[in-house]
Short mmCIF file of N, CA, C and O and ligand atoms in Angstrom, two decimals:
data_model
loop_
_atom_site.label_atom_id
_atom_site.label_comp_id
_atom_site.label_asym_id
_atom_site.label_seq_id
_atom_site.Cartn_x
_atom_site.Cartn_y
_atom_site.Cartn_z
N MET A 1 0.48 -0.92 -0.26
CA MET A 1 0.06 -0.29 -0.05
C MET A 1 0.53 0.88 -0.35
O MET A 1 1.79 1.33 0.61
N TYR A 2 0.77 1.98 -0.76
CA TYR A 2 1.53 3.42 -1.05
C TYR A 2 0.67 4.76 -0.72
O TYR A 2 -0.77 4.34 -0.19
N TYR A 3 1.05 5.70 -0.73
CA TYR A 3 0.36 7.24 0.14
C TYR A 3 1.08 7.78 -0.81
O TYR A 3 1.95 8.18 -2.00
N TYR A 4 0.02 9.05 -1.28
CA TYR A 4 0.38 9.92 -2.05
C TYR A 4 -0.39 10.97 -1.45
O TYR A 4 -1.24 11.05 -0.30
N LEU A 5 0.18 12.37 -1.55
CA LEU A 5 -0.02 13.97 -1.25
C LEU A 5 -0.19 14.43 -2.26
O LEU A 5 0.88 14.81 -3.10
N LEU A 6 -1.03 15.44 -2.61
CA LEU A 6 -0.95 16.59 -3.70
C LEU A 6 -0.77 18.10 -2.78
O LEU A 6 -1.66 18.10 -1.83
N TYR A 7 -0.48 18.64 -3.04
CA TYR A 7 0.04 20.51 -2.51
C TYR A 7 -0.11 21.37 -3.66
O TYR A 7 0.62 20.78 -4.56
N PHE A 8 -0.15 22.57 -3.19
CA PHE A 8 -0.26 23.69 -4.19
C PHE A 8 0.88 24.62 -3.43
O PHE A 8 0.34 25.00 -2.32
N GLY A 9 1.83 25.17 -3.86
CA GLY A 9 2.96 26.11 -3.36
C GLY A 9 3.15 27.17 -4.22
O GLY A 9 2.99 27.01 -5.31
N VAL A 10 3.74 27.77 -3.60
CA VAL A 10 3.86 29.31 -4.03
C VAL A 10 5.74 30.07 -4.00
O VAL A 10 5.60 30.03 -2.70
N ALA A 11 5.82 29.86 -5.17
CA ALA A 11 7.48 30.67 -5.06
C ALA A 11 7.72 31.88 -4.61
O ALA A 11 7.37 32.58 -4.65
N LYS A 12 8.76 32.18 -3.70
CA LYS A 12 8.91 33.26 -3.14
C LYS A 12 9.65 34.24 -4.49
O LYS A 12 8.93 35.57 -4.23
N ASN A 13 10.28 33.83 -5.12
CA ASN A 13 11.30 34.66 -6.37
C ASN A 13 10.91 33.56 -7.34
O ASN A 13 10.64 32.52 -7.33
N ASP A 14 11.01 34.46 -8.64
CA ASP A 14 10.66 33.52 -9.74
C ASP A 14 11.88 32.62 -9.60
O ASP A 14 13.32 33.13 -8.95
N PHE A 15 11.60 31.71 -10.12
CA PHE A 15 12.84 30.39 -10.71
C PHE A 15 13.58 30.60 -11.86
O PHE A 15 12.96 30.90 -12.56
N THR A 16 14.69 30.71 -11.43
CA THR A 16 16.02 30.85 -12.93
C THR A 16 15.53 29.05 -13.23
O THR A 16 15.41 28.06 -12.80
N GLU A 17 16.40 28.97 -15.00
CA GLU A 17 16.94 27.63 -15.13
C GLU A 17 17.45 27.08 -14.19
O GLU A 17 17.32 25.58 -14.25
N GLN A 18 18.41 27.47 -13.64
CA GLN A 18 19.45 27.13 -12.92
C GLN A 18 18.97 26.27 -11.58
O GLN A 18 19.24 25.61 -11.06
N ASP A 19 17.79 27.61 -10.96
CA ASP A 19 17.02 27.51 -10.03
C ASP A 19 15.87 25.84 -9.78
O ASP A 19 16.27 25.28 -8.95
N PHE A 20 15.69 25.66 -11.24
CA PHE A 20 15.21 24.41 -11.41
C PHE A 20 16.13 22.86 -11.56
O PHE A 20 15.69 21.88 -11.09
N ASP A 21 17.08 23.28 -12.02
CA ASP A 21 18.05 22.50 -11.91
C ASP A 21 18.77 21.96 -10.76
O ASP A 21 18.55 20.70 -10.76
N VAL A 22 18.65 23.00 -10.32
CA VAL A 22 19.53 22.87 -8.72
C VAL A 22 18.16 21.98 -7.54
O VAL A 22 18.25 20.72 -7.25
N LEU A 23 17.13 22.48 -7.81
CA LEU A 23 15.85 21.75 -7.04
C LEU A 23 15.73 20.38 -7.28
O LEU A 23 15.15 19.46 -7.28
N LEU A 24 15.43 19.87 -9.12
CA LEU A 24 15.22 18.81 -9.05
C LEU A 24 15.94 17.83 -9.27
O LEU A 24 16.02 16.55 -9.10
N GLU A 25 17.64 18.03 -8.89
CA GLU A 25 18.66 17.34 -8.87
C GLU A 25 18.44 16.92 -7.54
O GLU A 25 18.56 15.36 -6.88
N GLN A 26 18.30 17.73 -6.40
CA GLN A 26 17.94 17.52 -5.24
C GLN A 26 16.92 16.88 -4.88
O GLN A 26 17.05 15.63 -4.31
N ALA A 27 16.40 16.99 -5.57
CA ALA A 27 14.51 16.60 -5.39
C ALA A 27 14.68 14.96 -5.58
O ALA A 27 14.22 14.08 -4.83
N ARG A 28 15.17 14.49 -7.09
CA ARG A 28 15.54 13.14 -7.53
C ARG A 28 16.12 12.51 -6.59
O ARG A 28 16.20 11.18 -6.55
N SER A 29 17.51 13.31 -6.46
CA SER A 29 18.28 12.32 -5.41
C SER A 29 17.50 11.81 -4.04
O SER A 29 17.86 10.49 -4.14
N ARG A 30 16.99 12.24 -3.88
CA ARG A 30 16.66 12.61 -2.32
C ARG A 30 15.10 11.35 -2.61
O ARG A 30 14.73 10.40 -1.83
N ASN A 31 14.50 11.73 -3.33
CA ASN A 31 13.52 11.29 -3.96
C ASN A 31 14.16 9.55 -4.33
O ASN A 31 12.81 8.65 -3.98
N HIS A 32 15.14 9.45 -5.06
CA HIS A 32 15.55 8.00 -5.08
C HIS A 32 15.68 7.17 -3.99
O HIS A 32 15.30 5.92 -3.86
N TYR A 33 16.27 8.17 -3.24
CA TYR A 33 16.64 7.28 -1.74
C TYR A 33 15.60 6.63 -1.06
O TYR A 33 15.70 5.72 -0.24
N LEU A 34 14.45 7.50 -0.84
CA LEU A 34 13.57 7.64 0.17
C LEU A 34 12.11 6.69 -0.81
O LEU A 34 11.36 6.21 -0.18
N GLY A 35 12.31 6.43 -2.21
CA GLY A 35 11.56 5.63 -3.15
C GLY A 35 10.49 6.25 -3.34
O GLY A 35 9.17 5.97 -3.20
N ILE A 36 10.46 8.02 -3.69
CA ILE A 36 9.54 8.60 -3.95
C ILE A 36 9.45 8.70 -4.99
O ILE A 36 10.52 9.04 -5.75
N THR A 37 8.06 8.92 -5.71
CA THR A 37 7.59 8.97 -7.12
C THR A 37 6.98 10.25 -7.63
O THR A 37 6.26 10.28 -6.55
N GLY A 38 6.63 10.37 -8.45
CA GLY A 38 5.89 11.62 -8.40
C GLY A 38 5.98 12.88 -9.95
O GLY A 38 6.70 12.75 -10.65
N LYS A 39 5.10 13.77 -9.75
CA LYS A 39 5.05 15.00 -10.41
C LYS A 39 4.93 16.17 -9.71
O LYS A 39 4.09 16.40 -9.31
N LEU A 40 5.95 17.43 -10.90
CA LEU A 40 5.82 18.51 -10.23
C LEU A 40 5.69 19.36 -11.45
O LEU A 40 6.08 19.53 -12.48
N LEU A 41 4.58 20.05 -11.26
CA LEU A 41 4.25 20.96 -12.34
C LEU A 41 4.19 22.45 -12.13
O LEU A 41 4.43 22.90 -10.61
N HIS A 42 5.17 22.92 -12.73
CA HIS A 42 5.50 24.75 -12.27
C HIS A 42 4.70 25.86 -13.43
O HIS A 42 4.28 25.52 -14.43
N CYS A 43 3.91 26.57 -12.90
CA CYS A 43 3.20 27.18 -13.71
C CYS A 43 2.72 28.76 -12.73
O CYS A 43 2.56 29.48 -11.88
N GLU A 44 3.95 29.74 -13.37
CA GLU A 44 4.07 30.76 -13.43
C GLU A 44 4.13 31.31 -11.94
O GLU A 44 3.54 31.79 -11.12
N GLY A 45 5.45 30.94 -11.26
CA GLY A 45 5.64 30.95 -9.92
C GLY A 45 4.88 30.21 -8.83
O GLY A 45 4.58 30.75 -7.61
N ALA A 46 4.26 29.29 -9.40
CA ALA A 46 3.29 28.29 -8.46
C ALA A 46 3.61 26.91 -8.86
O ALA A 46 4.07 26.62 -9.98
N PHE A 47 3.47 25.82 -7.82
CA PHE A 47 4.16 24.42 -8.10
C PHE A 47 2.36 23.52 -7.43
O PHE A 47 1.98 24.09 -6.53
N ILE A 48 2.45 22.45 -8.48
CA ILE A 48 1.42 21.80 -8.05
C ILE A 48 2.44 20.36 -8.08
O ILE A 48 2.75 20.18 -8.61
N GLN A 49 2.41 19.94 -6.97
CA GLN A 49 3.18 18.47 -6.85
C GLN A 49 2.37 17.08 -6.20
O GLN A 49 1.78 17.59 -5.58
N LEU A 50 2.41 16.54 -7.02
CA LEU A 50 2.31 14.92 -6.30
C LEU A 50 3.48 14.29 -5.81
O LEU A 50 4.11 14.04 -6.54
N LEU A 51 3.08 13.71 -4.58
CA LEU A 51 4.18 12.78 -4.03
C LEU A 51 3.31 11.41 -3.47
O LEU A 51 2.73 11.28 -3.18
N GLU A 52 4.46 10.08 -4.23
CA GLU A 52 3.93 9.14 -3.72
C GLU A 52 4.91 8.14 -3.46
O GLU A 52 6.26 8.23 -4.10
N GLY A 53 4.50 7.51 -2.36
CA GLY A 53 5.73 6.67 -1.77
C GLY A 53 5.04 6.07 -0.26
O GLY A 53 3.75 5.48 -0.16
N LEU A 54 5.99 5.29 0.12
CA LEU A 54 5.10 4.75 1.47
C LEU A 54 5.37 6.33 2.31
O LEU A 54 5.87 7.09 2.17
N GLU A 55 4.03 6.18 3.15
CA GLU A 55 3.62 7.04 3.77
C GLU A 55 4.81 8.13 4.69
O GLU A 55 4.39 8.83 4.83
N VAL A 56 5.34 7.16 5.42
CA VAL A 56 6.53 7.66 6.36
C VAL A 56 7.13 8.47 5.53
O VAL A 56 7.63 9.80 5.62
N ALA A 57 7.54 8.35 4.23
CA ALA A 57 8.77 8.73 2.98
C ALA A 57 8.06 9.98 2.80
O ALA A 57 8.65 11.45 2.74
N VAL A 58 6.57 10.16 2.58
CA VAL A 58 6.06 10.93 1.72
C VAL A 58 6.13 11.85 2.91
O VAL A 58 6.03 12.88 2.36
N LYS A 59 5.78 11.62 3.83
CA LYS A 59 5.31 12.43 4.79
C LYS A 59 6.86 13.41 5.35
O LYS A 59 6.46 14.70 5.95
N GLU A 60 7.71 12.60 4.79
CA GLU A 60 8.99 13.03 5.71
C GLU A 60 9.23 14.46 4.60
O GLU A 60 10.27 15.33 4.73
N VAL A 61 8.86 14.07 3.33
CA VAL A 61 9.66 14.73 2.17
C VAL A 61 8.78 16.27 2.19
O VAL A 61 9.12 17.17 2.34
N TYR A 62 7.34 16.19 2.31
CA TYR A 62 6.50 17.09 2.77
C TYR A 62 6.92 18.02 4.02
O TYR A 62 6.66 19.11 3.46
N ASP A 63 6.93 17.32 4.84
CA ASP A 63 7.40 17.96 6.03
C ASP A 63 8.61 19.16 5.56
O ASP A 63 8.95 20.03 6.14
N SER A 64 9.66 18.50 4.66
CA SER A 64 11.24 19.63 4.12
C SER A 64 10.31 20.49 3.39
O SER A 64 10.98 21.78 3.59
N ILE A 65 9.65 20.12 2.53
CA ILE A 65 8.74 21.24 1.48
C ILE A 65 8.31 22.00 1.88
O ILE A 65 8.18 23.56 1.80
N ARG A 66 7.25 21.64 3.16
CA ARG A 66 6.50 22.79 3.99
C ARG A 66 7.42 24.30 4.71
O ARG A 66 7.03 25.05 4.72
N ILE A 67 8.62 23.70 5.06
CA ILE A 67 9.93 24.72 5.47
C ILE A 67 10.76 24.95 4.88
O ILE A 67 11.39 25.78 5.02
N ASP A 68 10.22 24.78 3.81
CA ASP A 68 11.62 25.43 2.14
C ASP A 68 11.78 26.72 2.33
O ASP A 68 10.37 27.01 1.78
N GLU A 69 12.35 27.77 2.17
CA GLU A 69 12.41 29.18 1.93
C GLU A 69 12.14 29.62 0.61
O GLU A 69 11.80 30.94 0.51
N ARG A 70 12.32 28.43 -0.28
CA ARG A 70 11.70 29.18 -1.78
C ARG A 70 10.37 29.13 -2.01
O ARG A 70 10.27 29.46 -3.14
N LEU A 71 9.50 28.89 -0.84
CA LEU A 71 8.16 28.97 -1.14
C LEU A 71 7.59 29.75 0.17
O LEU A 71 8.18 29.94 1.39
N VAL A 72 6.90 30.83 -0.19
CA VAL A 72 6.12 31.51 0.64
C VAL A 72 4.62 31.10 0.95
O VAL A 72 4.69 31.48 2.20
N ALA A 73 4.06 30.16 0.38
CA ALA A 73 2.96 29.55 0.75
C ALA A 73 2.66 28.24 0.35
O ALA A 73 3.05 27.60 -0.57
N ILE A 74 2.19 27.14 1.13
CA ILE A 74 1.91 26.31 0.76
C ILE A 74 0.86 25.60 1.25
O ILE A 74 -0.19 25.76 2.30
N LYS A 75 -0.29 24.68 0.37
CA LYS A 75 -1.54 24.08 0.76
C LYS A 75 -1.70 22.49 0.39
O LYS A 75 -1.63 22.40 -0.41
N LYS A 76 -2.07 21.96 1.38
CA LYS A 76 -2.50 20.57 1.23
C LYS A 76 -3.41 20.50 0.47
O LYS A 76 -4.81 21.06 1.00
N ILE A 77 -3.83 20.02 -0.60
CA ILE A 77 -4.90 19.44 -1.37
C ILE A 77 -5.77 18.11 -1.25
O ILE A 77 -6.38 18.37 -0.48
N THR A 78 -4.94 17.16 -1.22
CA THR A 78 -5.35 16.11 -0.56
C THR A 78 -4.68 14.92 -0.60
O THR A 78 -3.21 15.33 -0.99
N GLU A 79 -4.86 13.98 0.20
CA GLU A 79 -3.91 13.01 0.51
C GLU A 79 -4.42 11.41 0.72
O GLU A 79 -5.46 11.84 1.26
N GLY A 80 -3.54 10.59 0.68
CA GLY A 80 -4.37 8.86 1.13
C GLY A 80 -3.41 8.18 0.41
O GLY A 80 -2.69 8.23 0.18
N HIS A 81 -4.30 6.90 0.79
CA HIS A 81 -3.81 5.67 0.46
C HIS A 81 -3.78 5.50 -0.81
O HIS A 81 -5.01 5.54 -1.50
N CYS A 82 -3.27 4.11 -1.58
CA CYS A 82 -3.36 4.04 -3.36
C CYS A 82 -2.78 2.53 -3.09
O CYS A 82 -1.62 2.25 -2.33
N GLU A 83 -3.39 2.22 -4.41
CA GLU A 83 -2.85 0.64 -4.56
C GLU A 83 -1.62 0.88 -5.03
O GLU A 83 -0.79 -0.40 -5.11
N GLU A 84 -1.85 1.60 -6.24
CA GLU A 84 -0.08 1.60 -7.33
C GLU A 84 0.35 3.02 -7.38
O GLU A 84 -0.96 4.06 -7.39
N ARG A 85 1.40 3.21 -7.89
CA ARG A 85 1.85 4.40 -8.23
C ARG A 85 1.39 5.01 -9.74
O ARG A 85 1.29 4.40 -10.33
N TYR A 86 0.99 6.19 -9.82
CA TYR A 86 0.79 6.84 -10.69
C TYR A 86 1.94 7.09 -11.70
O TYR A 86 2.34 6.72 -13.37
N TYR A 87 3.26 7.44 -10.86
CA TYR A 87 4.34 7.88 -11.86
C TYR A 87 5.40 6.68 -11.04
O TYR A 87 6.69 7.39 -10.91
N ALA A 88 5.06 5.44 -11.75
CA ALA A 88 6.72 4.50 -10.79
C ALA A 88 7.35 4.92 -11.36
O ALA A 88 8.72 4.45 -10.88
N ASP A 89 7.63 5.72 -13.21
CA ASP A 89 9.39 5.32 -13.54
C ASP A 89 9.70 6.69 -13.34
O ASP A 89 11.05 7.01 -14.00
N TRP A 90 9.28 7.71 -12.80
CA TRP A 90 10.16 9.18 -12.43
C TRP A 90 10.13 9.31 -10.76
O TRP A 90 9.09 9.52 -10.19
N THR A 91 11.28 9.68 -10.57
CA THR A 91 11.84 10.14 -9.06
C THR A 91 11.09 11.55 -9.05
O THR A 91 10.80 11.85 -7.99
N MET A 92 10.89 11.99 -10.42
CA MET A 92 9.81 13.16 -10.22
C MET A 92 10.19 14.29 -11.22
O MET A 92 10.44 14.53 -11.64
N GLU A 93 8.99 13.69 -12.04
CA GLU A 93 8.64 14.40 -13.31
C GLU A 93 8.27 15.71 -13.57
O GLU A 93 8.20 16.26 -12.66
N PHE A 94 8.72 16.57 -14.41
CA PHE A 94 8.74 17.90 -14.33
C PHE A 94 8.30 18.20 -15.75
O PHE A 94 8.66 18.04 -16.74
N LYS A 95 7.27 19.32 -15.49
CA LYS A 95 6.58 20.33 -16.45
C LYS A 95 6.16 21.70 -16.17
O LYS A 95 6.47 21.88 -15.00
N ASP A 96 6.54 22.72 -16.88
CA ASP A 96 6.81 24.05 -17.08
C ASP A 96 5.71 24.26 -17.59
O ASP A 96 5.99 24.27 -19.19
N VAL A 97 4.15 24.91 -17.02
CA VAL A 97 3.35 25.72 -18.14
C VAL A 97 3.12 26.96 -17.68
O VAL A 97 3.14 27.17 -16.70
N GLY A 98 2.34 27.20 -18.98
CA GLY A 98 2.05 28.86 -18.62
C GLY A 98 0.24 28.69 -18.55
O GLY A 98 -0.41 27.70 -18.80
N ILE A 99 -0.33 30.08 -17.95
CA ILE A 99 -1.52 29.84 -17.78
C ILE A 99 -2.50 29.71 -18.97
O ILE A 99 -3.49 28.78 -18.76
N GLU A 100 -2.05 30.24 -19.97
CA GLU A 100 -2.79 30.27 -21.27
C GLU A 100 -3.16 28.68 -21.60
O GLU A 100 -3.99 28.30 -22.17
N GLU A 101 -2.07 28.05 -20.90
CA GLU A 101 -1.94 26.27 -21.58
C GLU A 101 -2.97 25.79 -20.72
O GLU A 101 -3.83 24.57 -21.30
N ILE A 102 -2.78 26.00 -19.50
CA ILE A 102 -3.73 25.15 -18.64
C ILE A 102 -5.70 25.81 -19.01
O ILE A 102 -6.17 25.06 -19.10
N ASN A 103 -6.08 27.26 -19.01
CA ASN A 103 -6.85 27.50 -19.18
C ASN A 103 -7.18 26.60 -20.74
O ASN A 103 -8.80 26.52 -21.48
N LYS A 104 -6.35 26.57 -22.09
CA LYS A 104 -6.50 25.61 -23.17
C LYS A 104 -7.46 24.26 -23.00
O LYS A 104 -8.17 23.61 -23.35
N MET A 105 -6.35 23.57 -21.78
CA MET A 105 -6.81 22.04 -21.65
C MET A 105 -8.06 22.38 -20.57
O MET A 105 -8.63 21.20 -21.09
N GLU A 106 -8.22 22.78 -20.04
CA GLU A 106 -9.30 22.66 -19.16
C GLU A 106 -10.42 23.84 -19.44
O GLU A 106 -11.67 23.47 -18.95
N ASN A 107 -10.74 24.22 -20.61
CA ASN A 107 -11.52 25.08 -21.11
C ASN A 107 -11.94 26.09 -20.54
O ASN A 107 -13.30 26.06 -19.83
N CYS A 108 -11.28 27.32 -19.97
CA CYS A 108 -11.37 27.78 -18.82
C CYS A 108 -10.58 29.19 -19.14
O CYS A 108 -9.91 28.85 -20.14
N SER A 109 -11.09 30.19 -18.35
CA SER A 109 -9.96 31.35 -18.74
C SER A 109 -9.27 31.82 -17.22
O SER A 109 -10.14 33.37 -17.15
N HIS A 110 -8.66 31.56 -16.49
CA HIS A 110 -8.51 32.11 -15.69
C HIS A 110 -7.34 33.03 -15.41
O HIS A 110 -6.47 32.59 -16.35
N PRO A 111 -7.21 34.02 -14.36
CA PRO A 111 -6.47 35.08 -14.56
C PRO A 111 -4.84 34.53 -13.98
O PRO A 111 -3.51 34.83 -14.55
N ASN A 112 -4.86 33.47 -13.36
CA ASN A 112 -3.40 32.75 -12.73
C ASN A 112 -3.62 31.29 -12.68
O ASN A 112 -5.00 31.27 -12.30
N VAL A 113 -2.58 30.70 -12.24
CA VAL A 113 -3.04 29.26 -11.12
C VAL A 113 -3.70 29.15 -10.10
O VAL A 113 -4.27 28.07 -9.83
N THR A 114 -3.31 30.61 -9.14
CA THR A 114 -3.98 30.53 -7.94
C THR A 114 -5.46 29.96 -8.27
O THR A 114 -6.20 29.68 -7.46
N GLU A 115 -5.74 31.29 -9.00
CA GLU A 115 -7.23 31.61 -9.22
C GLU A 115 -8.07 29.91 -9.59
O GLU A 115 -9.01 29.59 -8.99
N TYR A 116 -6.86 29.23 -10.65
CA TYR A 116 -7.49 27.73 -10.88
C TYR A 116 -7.24 27.06 -9.86
O TYR A 116 -8.94 26.03 -9.46
N VAL A 117 -6.74 26.96 -9.02
CA VAL A 117 -6.51 25.56 -7.73
C VAL A 117 -7.79 26.41 -7.11
O VAL A 117 -8.29 25.23 -6.91
N LYS A 118 -8.02 27.53 -6.95
CA LYS A 118 -9.15 27.68 -6.05
C LYS A 118 -10.40 26.89 -6.11
O LYS A 118 -11.07 26.90 -5.55
N THR A 119 -10.54 26.86 -7.37
CA THR A 119 -11.91 26.55 -8.24
C THR A 119 -11.84 24.79 -8.51
O THR A 119 -13.17 24.21 -8.39
N ALA A 120 -10.64 24.18 -8.72
CA ALA A 120 -10.53 23.33 -9.13
C ALA A 120 -10.58 21.83 -7.91
O ALA A 120 -10.35 22.46 -6.86
N SER A 121 -11.08 20.97 -8.41
CA SER A 121 -11.30 19.56 -7.33
C SER A 121 -9.95 19.04 -7.02
O SER A 121 -9.17 19.39 -8.22
N ALA A 122 -9.70 18.08 -6.07
CA ALA A 122 -8.45 17.61 -6.20
C ALA A 122 -8.12 16.38 -7.09
O ALA A 122 -7.36 16.33 -8.18
N VAL A 123 -9.58 15.68 -7.84
CA VAL A 123 -9.19 14.94 -9.09
C VAL A 123 -9.05 15.94 -10.50
O VAL A 123 -8.34 15.02 -10.81
N LYS A 124 -9.88 16.81 -10.40
CA LYS A 124 -9.37 17.51 -11.62
C LYS A 124 -7.73 18.28 -11.80
O LYS A 124 -6.84 17.93 -12.60
N LEU A 125 -7.29 18.48 -10.78
CA LEU A 125 -5.82 18.61 -10.60
C LEU A 125 -5.08 17.30 -10.81
O LEU A 125 -4.07 17.50 -11.28
N LEU A 126 -5.44 16.06 -10.05
CA LEU A 126 -4.59 15.10 -10.84
C LEU A 126 -4.47 14.99 -11.83
O LEU A 126 -3.70 14.62 -12.71
N LYS A 127 -5.65 15.07 -12.92
CA LYS A 127 -5.82 14.83 -14.15
C LYS A 127 -5.06 15.94 -14.79
O LYS A 127 -4.40 15.14 -15.81
N LEU A 128 -5.06 17.24 -14.60
CA LEU A 128 -4.05 18.39 -14.47
C LEU A 128 -2.68 18.01 -15.40
O LEU A 128 -2.18 18.00 -15.97
N LEU A 129 -2.25 17.41 -14.25
CA LEU A 129 -0.61 16.52 -13.45
C LEU A 129 -0.84 16.00 -14.84
O LEU A 129 0.39 15.79 -15.65
N ALA A 130 -1.70 14.74 -14.82
CA ALA A 130 -1.26 13.79 -15.81
C ALA A 130 -1.41 14.44 -17.10
O ALA A 130 -0.74 13.77 -18.18
N LYS A 131 -2.21 15.06 -17.98
CA LYS A 131 -2.46 15.78 -19.03
C LYS A 131 -0.84 16.42 -19.58
O LYS A 131 -0.86 16.85 -20.47
N SER A 132 -0.50 17.53 -18.61
CA SER A 132 0.59 18.06 -18.77
C SER A 132 1.77 17.57 -19.48
O SER A 132 2.41 16.42 -18.77
C1 LIG B 1 8.67 23.11 -5.09
C2 LIG B 1 9.34 22.58 -4.62
C3 LIG B 1 9.30 20.62 -4.63
C4 LIG B 1 10.18 20.32 -4.03
N1 LIG B 1 9.71 18.55 -4.52
C5 LIG B 1 10.95 18.14 -3.24
C6 LIG B 1 10.83 16.53 -3.44
O1 LIG B 1 10.11 16.04 -4.52
N2 LIG B 1 11.80 15.56 -2.70
C7 LIG B 1 12.44 16.19 -1.99
O2 LIG B 1 13.55 15.61 -1.37
N3 LIG B 1 12.42 17.46 -1.60
C8 LIG B 1 12.11 18.48 -2.88
N4 LIG B 1 12.12 19.86 -2.39
C9 LIG B 1 13.24 20.31 -1.50
C10 LIG B 1 13.25 20.24 0.01
O3 LIG B 1 11.98 21.32 0.64
C11 LIG B 1 14.31 20.12 0.61
O4 LIG B 1 14.89 21.10 0.39
C12 LIG B 1 14.91 18.99 0.48
O5 LIG B 1 15.01 17.70 0.45
C13 LIG B 1 16.69 18.84 1.39
O6 LIG B 1 15.18 18.60 2.75
P1 LIG B 1 16.10 18.79 4.11
O7 LIG B 1 16.79 20.32 4.03
O8 LIG B 1 15.44 18.66 5.14
O9 LIG B 1 17.05 17.60 4.21
C14 LIG B 1 11.23 20.13 -3.11
C15 LIG B 1 11.51 22.06 -3.01
C16 LIG B 1 10.12 22.42 -3.54
C17 LIG B 1 10.40 24.31 -3.36
#
């Protein structure tokens, strides 16, 4: 039995290409060690991330992210147990999308990703991660 956790976070400052490289290298190496898989979506200064693995490992990593100074705000969207991993092949898949792309995929017209996340259900956000 695995555990999953989906959250939304807002970056303190704009991430440069180098910032993303550093973040992903750090995340993927620790995730590999802890057996965490998942997907990280970045959209104009905000992140939507799904972490999956053993409950204790997922909670440990989320506790680190919660106090990460690169984020100013973080909100857990949903968590729970699951039989299988969605992202078994990825220690952390990454995608960077613009709000226009999200609006197009979701057939809506939100001014930014924060507004989109406010109105979207957890299932919708999980589907968005899968589609992106
Ligand atoms: C948006 C975002 C996503 C992150 N994702 C992960 C992740 O998937 N796995 C991970 O180990 N660290 C991730 N981190 C980094 C952690 O916050 C933390 O810096 C790192 O795990 C080291 O934690 P420690 O100082 O408690 O050892 C992420 C940070 C940010 C800002």
